[in-house]
PDB file of C-alpha atoms in Angstrom:
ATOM      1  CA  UNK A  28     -62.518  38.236 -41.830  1.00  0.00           C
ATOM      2  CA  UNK A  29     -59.721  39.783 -44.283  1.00  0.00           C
ATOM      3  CA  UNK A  30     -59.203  43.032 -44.086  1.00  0.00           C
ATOM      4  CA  UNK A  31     -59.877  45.453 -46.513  1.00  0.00           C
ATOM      5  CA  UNK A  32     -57.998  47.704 -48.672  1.00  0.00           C
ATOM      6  CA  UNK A  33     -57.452  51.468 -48.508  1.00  0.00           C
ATOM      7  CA  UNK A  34     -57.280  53.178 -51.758  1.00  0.00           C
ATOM      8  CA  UNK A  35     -54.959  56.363 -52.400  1.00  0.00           C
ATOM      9  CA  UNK A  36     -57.011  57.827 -55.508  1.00  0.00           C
ATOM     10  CA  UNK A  37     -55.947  60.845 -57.868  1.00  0.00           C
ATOM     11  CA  UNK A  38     -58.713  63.203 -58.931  1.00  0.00           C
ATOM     12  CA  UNK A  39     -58.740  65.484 -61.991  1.00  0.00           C
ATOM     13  CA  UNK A  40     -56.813  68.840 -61.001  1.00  0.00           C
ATOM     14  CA  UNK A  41     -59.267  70.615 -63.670  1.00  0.00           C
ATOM     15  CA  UNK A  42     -60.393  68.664 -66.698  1.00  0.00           C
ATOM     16  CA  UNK A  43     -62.972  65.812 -65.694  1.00  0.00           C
ATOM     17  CA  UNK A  44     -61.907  63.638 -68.224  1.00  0.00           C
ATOM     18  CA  UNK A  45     -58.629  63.199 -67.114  1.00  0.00           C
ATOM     19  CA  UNK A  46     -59.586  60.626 -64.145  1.00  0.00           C
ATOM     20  CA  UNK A  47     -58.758  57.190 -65.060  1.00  0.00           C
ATOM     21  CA  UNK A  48     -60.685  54.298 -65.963  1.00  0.00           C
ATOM     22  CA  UNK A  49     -59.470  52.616 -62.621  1.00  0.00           C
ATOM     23  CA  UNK A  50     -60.392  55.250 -60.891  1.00  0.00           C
ATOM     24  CA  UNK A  51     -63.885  54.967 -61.569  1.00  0.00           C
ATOM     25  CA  UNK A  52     -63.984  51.423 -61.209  1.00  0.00           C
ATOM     26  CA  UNK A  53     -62.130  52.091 -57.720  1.00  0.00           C
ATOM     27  CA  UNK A  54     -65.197  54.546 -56.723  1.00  0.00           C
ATOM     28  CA  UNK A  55     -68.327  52.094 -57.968  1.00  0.00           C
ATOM     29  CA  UNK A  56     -67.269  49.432 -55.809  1.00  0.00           C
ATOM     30  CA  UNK A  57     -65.907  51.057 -52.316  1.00  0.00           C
ATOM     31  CA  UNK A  58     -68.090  51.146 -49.310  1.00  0.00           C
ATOM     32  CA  UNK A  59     -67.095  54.753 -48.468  1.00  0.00           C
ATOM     33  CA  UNK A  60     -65.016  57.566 -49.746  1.00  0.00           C
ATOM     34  CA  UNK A  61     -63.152  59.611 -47.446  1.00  0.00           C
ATOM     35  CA  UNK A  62     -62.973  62.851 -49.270  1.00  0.00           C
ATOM     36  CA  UNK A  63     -61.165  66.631 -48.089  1.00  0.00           C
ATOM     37  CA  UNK A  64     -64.062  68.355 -49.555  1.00  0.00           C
ATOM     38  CA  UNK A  65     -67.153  66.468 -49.850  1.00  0.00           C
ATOM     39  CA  UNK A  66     -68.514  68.756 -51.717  1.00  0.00           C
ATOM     40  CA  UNK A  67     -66.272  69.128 -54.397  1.00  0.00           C
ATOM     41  CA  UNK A  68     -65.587  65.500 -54.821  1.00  0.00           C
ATOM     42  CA  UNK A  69     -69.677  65.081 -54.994  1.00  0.00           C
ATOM     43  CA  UNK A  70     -69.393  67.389 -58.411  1.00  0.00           C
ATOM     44  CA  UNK A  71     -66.995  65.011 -59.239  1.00  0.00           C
ATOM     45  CA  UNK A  72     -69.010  61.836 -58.683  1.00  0.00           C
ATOM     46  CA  UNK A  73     -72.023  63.193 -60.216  1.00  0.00           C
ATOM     47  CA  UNK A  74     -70.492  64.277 -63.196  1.00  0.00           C
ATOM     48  CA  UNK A  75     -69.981  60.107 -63.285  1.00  0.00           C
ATOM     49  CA  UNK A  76     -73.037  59.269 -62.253  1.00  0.00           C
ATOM     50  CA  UNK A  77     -71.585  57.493 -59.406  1.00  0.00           C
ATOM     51  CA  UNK A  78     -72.852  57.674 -55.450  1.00  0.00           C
ATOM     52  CA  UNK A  79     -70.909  55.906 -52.887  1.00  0.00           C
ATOM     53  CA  UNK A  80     -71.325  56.757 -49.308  1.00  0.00           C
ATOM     54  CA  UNK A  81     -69.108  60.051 -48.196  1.00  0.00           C
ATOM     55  CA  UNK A  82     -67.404  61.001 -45.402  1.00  0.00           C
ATOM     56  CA  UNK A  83     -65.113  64.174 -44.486  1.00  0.00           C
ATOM     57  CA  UNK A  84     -61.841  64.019 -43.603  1.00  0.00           C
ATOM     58  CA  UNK A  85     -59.231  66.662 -43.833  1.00  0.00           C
ATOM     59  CA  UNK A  86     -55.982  67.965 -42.638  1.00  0.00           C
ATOM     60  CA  UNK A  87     -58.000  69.441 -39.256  1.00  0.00           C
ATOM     61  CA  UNK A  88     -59.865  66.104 -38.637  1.00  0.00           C
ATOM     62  CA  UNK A  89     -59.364  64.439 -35.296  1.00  0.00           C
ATOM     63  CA  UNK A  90     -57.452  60.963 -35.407  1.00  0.00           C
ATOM     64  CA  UNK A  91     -60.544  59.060 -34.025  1.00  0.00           C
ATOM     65  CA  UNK A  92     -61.927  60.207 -36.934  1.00  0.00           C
ATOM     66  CA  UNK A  93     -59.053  58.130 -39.043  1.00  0.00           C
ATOM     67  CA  UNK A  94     -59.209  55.642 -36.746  1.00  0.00           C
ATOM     68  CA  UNK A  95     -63.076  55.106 -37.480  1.00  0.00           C
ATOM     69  CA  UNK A  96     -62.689  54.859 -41.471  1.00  0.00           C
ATOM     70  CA  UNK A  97     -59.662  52.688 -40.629  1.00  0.00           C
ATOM     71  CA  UNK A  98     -61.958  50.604 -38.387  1.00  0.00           C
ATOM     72  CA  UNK A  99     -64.101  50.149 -41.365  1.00  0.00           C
ATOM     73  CA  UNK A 100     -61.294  48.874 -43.436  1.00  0.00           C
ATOM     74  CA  UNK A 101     -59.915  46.148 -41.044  1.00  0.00           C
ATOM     75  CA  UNK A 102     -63.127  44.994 -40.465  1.00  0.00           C
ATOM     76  CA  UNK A 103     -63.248  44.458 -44.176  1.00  0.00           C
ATOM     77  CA  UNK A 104     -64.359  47.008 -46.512  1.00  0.00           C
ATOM     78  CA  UNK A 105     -62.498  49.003 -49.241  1.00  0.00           C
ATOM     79  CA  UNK A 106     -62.613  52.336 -48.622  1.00  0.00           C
ATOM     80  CA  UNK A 107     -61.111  55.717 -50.984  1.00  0.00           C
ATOM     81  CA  UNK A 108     -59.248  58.456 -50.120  1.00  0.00           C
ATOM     82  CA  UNK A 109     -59.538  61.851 -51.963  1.00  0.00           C
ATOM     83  CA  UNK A 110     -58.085  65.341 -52.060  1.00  0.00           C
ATOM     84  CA  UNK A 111     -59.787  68.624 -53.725  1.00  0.00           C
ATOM     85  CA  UNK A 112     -58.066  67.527 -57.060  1.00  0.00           C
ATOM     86  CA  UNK A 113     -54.790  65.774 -57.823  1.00  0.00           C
ATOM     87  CA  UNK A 114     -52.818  62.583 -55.966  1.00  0.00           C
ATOM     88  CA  UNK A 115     -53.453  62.354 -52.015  1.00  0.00           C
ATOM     89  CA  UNK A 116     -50.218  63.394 -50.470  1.00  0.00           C
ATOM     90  CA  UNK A 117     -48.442  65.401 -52.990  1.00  0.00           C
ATOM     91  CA  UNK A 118     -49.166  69.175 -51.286  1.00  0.00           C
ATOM     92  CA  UNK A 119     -52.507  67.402 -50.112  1.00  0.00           C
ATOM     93  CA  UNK A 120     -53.651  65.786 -46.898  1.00  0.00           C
ATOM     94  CA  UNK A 121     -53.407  62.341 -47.178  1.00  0.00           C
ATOM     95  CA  UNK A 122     -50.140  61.277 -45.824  1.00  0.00           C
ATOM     96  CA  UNK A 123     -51.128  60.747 -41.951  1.00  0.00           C
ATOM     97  CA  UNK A 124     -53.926  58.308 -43.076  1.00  0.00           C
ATOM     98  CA  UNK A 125     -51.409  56.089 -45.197  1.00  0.00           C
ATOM     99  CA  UNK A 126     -49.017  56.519 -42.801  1.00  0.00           C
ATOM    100  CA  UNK A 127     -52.151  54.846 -39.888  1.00  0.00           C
ATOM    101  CA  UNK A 128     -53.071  52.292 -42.395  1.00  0.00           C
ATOM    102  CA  UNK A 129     -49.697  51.134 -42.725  1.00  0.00           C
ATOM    103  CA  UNK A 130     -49.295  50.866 -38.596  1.00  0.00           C
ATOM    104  CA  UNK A 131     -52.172  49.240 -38.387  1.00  0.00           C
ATOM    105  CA  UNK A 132     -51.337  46.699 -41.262  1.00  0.00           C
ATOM    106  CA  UNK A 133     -53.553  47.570 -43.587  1.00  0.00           C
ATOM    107  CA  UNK A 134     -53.257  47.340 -47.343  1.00  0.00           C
ATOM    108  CA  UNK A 135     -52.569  50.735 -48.628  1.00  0.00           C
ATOM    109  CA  UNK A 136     -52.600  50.933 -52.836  1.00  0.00           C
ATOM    110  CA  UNK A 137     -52.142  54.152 -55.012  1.00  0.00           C
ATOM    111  CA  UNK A 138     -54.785  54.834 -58.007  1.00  0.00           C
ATOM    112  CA  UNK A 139     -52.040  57.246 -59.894  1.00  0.00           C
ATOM    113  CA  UNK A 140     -53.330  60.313 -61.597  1.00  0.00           C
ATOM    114  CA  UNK A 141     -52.971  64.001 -62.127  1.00  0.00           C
ATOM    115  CA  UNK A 142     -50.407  65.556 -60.488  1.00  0.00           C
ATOM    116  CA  UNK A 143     -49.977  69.737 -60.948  1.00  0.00           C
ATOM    117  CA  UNK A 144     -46.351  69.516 -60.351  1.00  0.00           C
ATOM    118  CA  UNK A 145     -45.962  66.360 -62.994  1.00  0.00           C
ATOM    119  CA  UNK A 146     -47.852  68.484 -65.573  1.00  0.00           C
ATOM    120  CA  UNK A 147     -45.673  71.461 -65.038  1.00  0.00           C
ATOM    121  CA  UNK A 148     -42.607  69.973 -66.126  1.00  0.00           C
ATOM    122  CA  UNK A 149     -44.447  68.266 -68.778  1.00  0.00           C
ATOM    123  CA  UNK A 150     -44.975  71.460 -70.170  1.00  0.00           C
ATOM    124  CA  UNK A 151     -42.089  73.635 -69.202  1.00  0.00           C
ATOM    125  CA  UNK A 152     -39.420  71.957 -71.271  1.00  0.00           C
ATOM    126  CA  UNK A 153     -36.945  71.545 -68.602  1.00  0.00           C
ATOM    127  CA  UNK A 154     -34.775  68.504 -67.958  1.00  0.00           C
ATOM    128  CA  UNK A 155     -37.217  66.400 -65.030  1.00  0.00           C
ATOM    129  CA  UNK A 156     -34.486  63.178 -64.995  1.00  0.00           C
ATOM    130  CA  UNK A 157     -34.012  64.665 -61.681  1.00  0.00           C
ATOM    131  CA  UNK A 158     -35.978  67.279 -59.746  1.00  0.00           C
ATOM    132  CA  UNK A 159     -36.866  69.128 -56.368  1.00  0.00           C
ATOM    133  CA  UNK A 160     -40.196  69.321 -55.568  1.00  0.00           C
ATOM    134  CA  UNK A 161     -40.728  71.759 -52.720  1.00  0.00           C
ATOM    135  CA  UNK A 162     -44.541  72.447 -52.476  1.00  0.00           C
ATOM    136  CA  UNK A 163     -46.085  75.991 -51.409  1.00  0.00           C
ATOM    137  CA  UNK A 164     -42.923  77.684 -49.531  1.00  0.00           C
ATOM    138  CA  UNK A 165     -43.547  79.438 -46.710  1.00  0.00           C
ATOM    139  CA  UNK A 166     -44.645  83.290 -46.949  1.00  0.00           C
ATOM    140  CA  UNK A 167     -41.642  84.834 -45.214  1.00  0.00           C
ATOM    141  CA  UNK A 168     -38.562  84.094 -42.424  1.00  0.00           C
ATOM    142  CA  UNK A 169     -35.723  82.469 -42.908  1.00  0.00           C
ATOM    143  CA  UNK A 170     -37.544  78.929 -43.841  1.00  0.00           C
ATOM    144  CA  UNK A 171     -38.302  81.246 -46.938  1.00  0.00           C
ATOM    145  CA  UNK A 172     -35.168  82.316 -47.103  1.00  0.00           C
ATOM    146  CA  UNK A 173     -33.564  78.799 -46.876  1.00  0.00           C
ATOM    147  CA  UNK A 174     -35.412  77.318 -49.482  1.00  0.00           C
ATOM    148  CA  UNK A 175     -34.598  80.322 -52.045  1.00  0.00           C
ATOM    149  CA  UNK A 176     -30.988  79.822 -51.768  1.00  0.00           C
ATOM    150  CA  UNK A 177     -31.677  76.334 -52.144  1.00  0.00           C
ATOM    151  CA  UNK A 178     -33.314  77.469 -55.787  1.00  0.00           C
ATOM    152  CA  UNK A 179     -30.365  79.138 -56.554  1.00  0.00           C
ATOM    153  CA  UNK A 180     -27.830  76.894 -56.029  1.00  0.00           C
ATOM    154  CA  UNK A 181     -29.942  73.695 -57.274  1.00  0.00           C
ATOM    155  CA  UNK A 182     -28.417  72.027 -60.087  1.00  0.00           C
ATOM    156  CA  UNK A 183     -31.158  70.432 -61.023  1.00  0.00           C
ATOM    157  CA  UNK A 184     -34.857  71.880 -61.853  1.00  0.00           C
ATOM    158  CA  UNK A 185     -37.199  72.813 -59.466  1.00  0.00           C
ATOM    159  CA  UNK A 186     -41.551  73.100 -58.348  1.00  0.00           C
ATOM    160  CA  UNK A 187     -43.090  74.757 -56.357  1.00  0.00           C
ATOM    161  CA  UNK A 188     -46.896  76.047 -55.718  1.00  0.00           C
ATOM    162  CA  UNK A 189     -47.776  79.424 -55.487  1.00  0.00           C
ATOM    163  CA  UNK A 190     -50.504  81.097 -55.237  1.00  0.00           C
ATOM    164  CA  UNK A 191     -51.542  84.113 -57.910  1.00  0.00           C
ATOM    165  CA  UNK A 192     -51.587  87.010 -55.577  1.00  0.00           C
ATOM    166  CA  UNK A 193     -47.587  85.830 -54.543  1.00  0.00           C
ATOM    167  CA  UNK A 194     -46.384  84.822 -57.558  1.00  0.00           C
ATOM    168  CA  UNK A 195     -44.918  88.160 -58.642  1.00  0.00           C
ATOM    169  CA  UNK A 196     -43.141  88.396 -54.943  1.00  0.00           C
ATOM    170  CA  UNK A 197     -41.695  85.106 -55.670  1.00  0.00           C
ATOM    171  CA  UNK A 198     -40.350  85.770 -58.888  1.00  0.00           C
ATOM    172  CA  UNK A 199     -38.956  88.880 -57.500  1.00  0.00           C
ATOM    173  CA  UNK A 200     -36.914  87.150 -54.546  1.00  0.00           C
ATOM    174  CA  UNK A 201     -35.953  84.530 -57.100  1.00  0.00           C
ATOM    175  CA  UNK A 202     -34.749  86.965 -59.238  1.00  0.00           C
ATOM    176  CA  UNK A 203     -32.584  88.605 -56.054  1.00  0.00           C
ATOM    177  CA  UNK A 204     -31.580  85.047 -55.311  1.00  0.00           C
ATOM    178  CA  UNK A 205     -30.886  83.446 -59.032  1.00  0.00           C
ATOM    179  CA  UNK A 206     -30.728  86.138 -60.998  1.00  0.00           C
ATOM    180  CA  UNK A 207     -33.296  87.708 -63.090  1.00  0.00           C
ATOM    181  CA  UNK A 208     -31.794  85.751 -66.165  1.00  0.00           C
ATOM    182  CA  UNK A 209     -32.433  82.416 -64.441  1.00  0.00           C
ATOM    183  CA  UNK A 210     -34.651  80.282 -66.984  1.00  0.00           C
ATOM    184  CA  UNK A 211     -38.080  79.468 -65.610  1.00  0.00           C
ATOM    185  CA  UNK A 212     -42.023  79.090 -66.437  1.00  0.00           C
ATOM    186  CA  UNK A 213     -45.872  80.129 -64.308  1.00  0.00           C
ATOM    187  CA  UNK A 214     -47.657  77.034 -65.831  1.00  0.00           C
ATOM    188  CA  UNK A 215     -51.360  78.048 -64.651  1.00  0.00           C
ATOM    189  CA  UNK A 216     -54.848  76.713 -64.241  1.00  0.00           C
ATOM    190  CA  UNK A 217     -53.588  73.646 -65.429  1.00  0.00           C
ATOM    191  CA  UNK A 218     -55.900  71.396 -68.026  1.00  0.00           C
ATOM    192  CA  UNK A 219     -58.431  74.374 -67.098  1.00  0.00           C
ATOM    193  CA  UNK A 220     -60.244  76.671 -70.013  1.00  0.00           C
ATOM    194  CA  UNK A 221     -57.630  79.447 -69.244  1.00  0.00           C
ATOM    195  CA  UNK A 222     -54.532  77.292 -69.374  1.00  0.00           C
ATOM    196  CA  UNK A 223     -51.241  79.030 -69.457  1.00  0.00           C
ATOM    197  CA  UNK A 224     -47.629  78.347 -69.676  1.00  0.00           C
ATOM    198  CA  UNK A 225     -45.407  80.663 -69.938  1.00  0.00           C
ATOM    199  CA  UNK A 226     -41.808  80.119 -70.181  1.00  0.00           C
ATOM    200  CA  UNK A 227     -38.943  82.635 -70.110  1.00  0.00           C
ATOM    201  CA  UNK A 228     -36.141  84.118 -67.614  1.00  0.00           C
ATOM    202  CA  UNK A 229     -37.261  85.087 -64.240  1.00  0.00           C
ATOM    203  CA  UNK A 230     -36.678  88.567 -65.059  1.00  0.00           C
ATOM    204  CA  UNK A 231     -39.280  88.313 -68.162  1.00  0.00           C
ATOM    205  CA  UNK A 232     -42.150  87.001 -66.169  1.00  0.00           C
ATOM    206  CA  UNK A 233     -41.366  89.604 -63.609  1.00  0.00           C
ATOM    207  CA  UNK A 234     -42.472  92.097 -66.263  1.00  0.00           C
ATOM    208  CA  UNK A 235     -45.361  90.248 -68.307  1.00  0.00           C
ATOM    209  CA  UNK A 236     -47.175  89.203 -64.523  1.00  0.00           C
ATOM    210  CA  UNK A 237     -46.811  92.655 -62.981  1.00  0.00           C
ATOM    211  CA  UNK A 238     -48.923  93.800 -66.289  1.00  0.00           C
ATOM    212  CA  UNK A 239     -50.841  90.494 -66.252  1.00  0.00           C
ATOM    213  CA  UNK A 240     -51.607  89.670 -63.128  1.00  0.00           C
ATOM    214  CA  UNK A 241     -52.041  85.713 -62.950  1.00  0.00           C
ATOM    215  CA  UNK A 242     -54.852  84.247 -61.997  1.00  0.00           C
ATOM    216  CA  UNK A 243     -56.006  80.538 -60.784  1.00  0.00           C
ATOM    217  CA  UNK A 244     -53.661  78.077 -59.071  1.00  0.00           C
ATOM    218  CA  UNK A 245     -49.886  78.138 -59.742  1.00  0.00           C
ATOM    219  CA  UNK A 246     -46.777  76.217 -61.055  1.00  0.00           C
ATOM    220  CA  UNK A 247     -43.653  77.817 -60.777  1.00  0.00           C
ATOM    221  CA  UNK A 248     -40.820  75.646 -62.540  1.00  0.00           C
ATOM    222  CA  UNK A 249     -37.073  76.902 -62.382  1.00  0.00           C
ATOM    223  CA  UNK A 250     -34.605  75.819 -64.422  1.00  0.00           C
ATOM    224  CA  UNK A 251     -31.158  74.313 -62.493  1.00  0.00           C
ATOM    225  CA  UNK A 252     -27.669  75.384 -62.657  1.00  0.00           C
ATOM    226  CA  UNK A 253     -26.852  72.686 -64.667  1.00  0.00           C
ATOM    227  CA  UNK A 254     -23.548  72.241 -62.615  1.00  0.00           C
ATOM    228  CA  UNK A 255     -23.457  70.017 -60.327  1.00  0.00           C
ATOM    229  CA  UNK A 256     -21.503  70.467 -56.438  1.00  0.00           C
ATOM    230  CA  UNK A 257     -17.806  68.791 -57.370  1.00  0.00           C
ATOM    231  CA  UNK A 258     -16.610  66.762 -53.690  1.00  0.00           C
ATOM    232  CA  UNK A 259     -14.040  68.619 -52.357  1.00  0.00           C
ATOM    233  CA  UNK A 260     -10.471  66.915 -53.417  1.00  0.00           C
ATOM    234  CA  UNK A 261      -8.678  65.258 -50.931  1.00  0.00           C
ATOM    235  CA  UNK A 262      -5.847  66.771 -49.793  1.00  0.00           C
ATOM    236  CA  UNK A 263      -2.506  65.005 -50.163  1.00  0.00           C
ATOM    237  CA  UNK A 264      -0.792  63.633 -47.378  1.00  0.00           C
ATOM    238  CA  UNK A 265       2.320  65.668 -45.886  1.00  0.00           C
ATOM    239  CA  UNK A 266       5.817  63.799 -47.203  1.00  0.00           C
ATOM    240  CA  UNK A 267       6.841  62.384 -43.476  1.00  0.00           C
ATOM    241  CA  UNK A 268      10.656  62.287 -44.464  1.00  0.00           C
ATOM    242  CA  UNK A 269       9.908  66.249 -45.819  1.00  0.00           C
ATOM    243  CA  UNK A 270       8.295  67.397 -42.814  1.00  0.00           C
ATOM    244  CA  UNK A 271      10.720  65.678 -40.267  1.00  0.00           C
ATOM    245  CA  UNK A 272      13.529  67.578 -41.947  1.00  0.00           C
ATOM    246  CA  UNK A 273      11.509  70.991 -42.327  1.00  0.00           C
ATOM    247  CA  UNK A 274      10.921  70.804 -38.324  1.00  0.00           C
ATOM    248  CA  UNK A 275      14.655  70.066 -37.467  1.00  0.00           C
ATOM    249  CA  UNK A 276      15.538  72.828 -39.981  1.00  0.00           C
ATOM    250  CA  UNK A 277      13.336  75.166 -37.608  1.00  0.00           C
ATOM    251  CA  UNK A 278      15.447  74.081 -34.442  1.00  0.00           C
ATOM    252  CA  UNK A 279      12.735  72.948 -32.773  1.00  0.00           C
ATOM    253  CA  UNK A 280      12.697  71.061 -29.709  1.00  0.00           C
ATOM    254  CA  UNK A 281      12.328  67.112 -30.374  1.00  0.00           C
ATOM    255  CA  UNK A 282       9.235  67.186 -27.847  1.00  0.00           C
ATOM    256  CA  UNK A 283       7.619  69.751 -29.994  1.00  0.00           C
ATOM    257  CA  UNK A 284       9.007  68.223 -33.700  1.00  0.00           C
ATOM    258  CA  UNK A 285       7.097  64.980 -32.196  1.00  0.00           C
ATOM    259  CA  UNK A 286       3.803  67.022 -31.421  1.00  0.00           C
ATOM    260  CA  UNK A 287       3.121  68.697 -34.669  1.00  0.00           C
ATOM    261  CA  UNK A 288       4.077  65.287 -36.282  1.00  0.00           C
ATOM    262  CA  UNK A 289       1.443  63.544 -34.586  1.00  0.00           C
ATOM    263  CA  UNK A 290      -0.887  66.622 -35.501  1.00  0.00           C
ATOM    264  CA  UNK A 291       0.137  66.813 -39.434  1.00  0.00           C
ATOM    265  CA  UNK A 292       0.132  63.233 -39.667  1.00  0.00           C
ATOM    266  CA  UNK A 293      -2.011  61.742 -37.395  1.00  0.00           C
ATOM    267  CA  UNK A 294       0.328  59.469 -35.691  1.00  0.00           C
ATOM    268  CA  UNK A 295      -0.250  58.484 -31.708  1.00  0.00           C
ATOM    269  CA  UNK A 296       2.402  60.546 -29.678  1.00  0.00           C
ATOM    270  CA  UNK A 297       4.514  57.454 -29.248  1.00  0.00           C
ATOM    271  CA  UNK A 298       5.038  56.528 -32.782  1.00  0.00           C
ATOM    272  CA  UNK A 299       5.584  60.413 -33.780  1.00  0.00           C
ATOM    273  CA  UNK A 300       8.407  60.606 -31.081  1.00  0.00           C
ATOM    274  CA  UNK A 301      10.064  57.212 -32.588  1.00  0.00           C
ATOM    275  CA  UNK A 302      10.333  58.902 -35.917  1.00  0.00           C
ATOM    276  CA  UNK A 303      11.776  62.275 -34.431  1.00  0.00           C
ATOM    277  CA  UNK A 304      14.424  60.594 -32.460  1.00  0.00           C
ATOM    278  CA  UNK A 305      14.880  57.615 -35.140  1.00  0.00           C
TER     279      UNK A 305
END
């Protein structure tokens, strides 16, 4: 019997009628969904008037549990994978079970959708040819610490997820880290009723958030340095004829003229002591 096929599927992050046409399409004709919150993605399949068959699986699942919806797929049905809200993967479970399907041969194919961080720098107005995506940093150490300086000496622009009650502390180590006139923007509940984004230096949403405090989930996008790390020049070779003559000047034993030779100009001993006695 052919195998099946396991489907990656992106979920509205807020508004309902972003999910794709696909997507729905995907969902009325799988045997199962595998969902992180089955109760959650049920609002979402009512609201569609849709009812496959559900089944939990999250980060904390055990792998036989994997193993049994991947059973189901080699054996030959489709099945669906979904998050909370937004593409499987991105800050979201998912990855392990792609990662399974693929060992085990399976067909593995994405049904592309909202993404918070993709939104964001829709919205933010910053250059996205090229960006860092870094998900929810960690609260504190020097993993934290790491991935600030990172921030501040990206050239190019960067996302992360916060959430409300931490944004403030972020913006305030960014601020330490960048400086508070780094250009940045909280985009917030997302395609939600209470929408926000609000763009400015770091040092300006320092002061409107510790008056306002934010509220719902969180997009911080910082702008880059704009400058690029140069490569370090190479440096030139040392003039052999120059150097020979600079180590003679010196009086310097032949034995030792030949050593630094070999050292400045990366010559084998022998060959260095040829041109010191030549």
């Amino acid at each position: 019997m052919k195998p099946g096929t396991l489907y990656m599927l992106s979920t509205p992050i807020g508004h309902l009628g972003d999910f794709s046409f696909r997507g729905l399409e995907v969902l009325r004709r799988v045997a199962v969904v595998a969902a992180e919150d089955t109760r959650r993605t049920r609002r979402l399949l009512g609201h569609y008037e849709v009812s496959p068959p559900l089944v939990s699986l999250h980060a904390h699942s055990r792998p036989e549990q994997v193993e049994r919806l991947l059973d189901r797929v080699a054996a030959g049905e489709d099945a669906a994978y979904v998050t909370d809200a937004g593409t499987p993967g991105v800050s979201d479970p998912g990855a392990s079970i792609a990662e399974r399907a693929h060992a085990r041969g399976l067909a593995v194919v994405p049904i592309p959708g909202p993404a918070a961080v993709l939104a964001a720098l829709a919205a933010a107005g910053f250059s996205a040819d090229r960006f860092l995506f870094l998900g929810f940093l960690p609260k504190k150490g020097t993993a934290r610490k790491a991935l600030l300086d990172r921030i501040a000496t990206e050239p190019w622009t960067t996302v992360c997820y916060e959430a409300p009650g931490r944004t403030v502390a972020l913006l305030r180590d960014l601020a330490a880290r960048c400086g508070a006139g780094r250009p940045a923007a909280v985009a917030r509940e997302l395609t939600k009723l209470h929408e926000e984004v609000r763009r400015g230096t770091v040092g300006e949403l320092i002061q409107y958030y510790e008056v306002h405090a934010p509220r719902g989930e969180v997009t911080l996008v910082v702008g880059g340095t704009g400058r690029a790390a140069e490569p370090a020049a190479a440096a030139e070779p040392p003039d052999a004829e120059a150097l020979l003559a600079e180590l003679r000047a010196s009086g310097a034993a032949p034995s030792a003229i030949a050593k630094e030779l070999s050292r400045r100009l990366g010559l084998s001993r022998h060959d260095a002591y040829r041109l010191t006695t030549g």
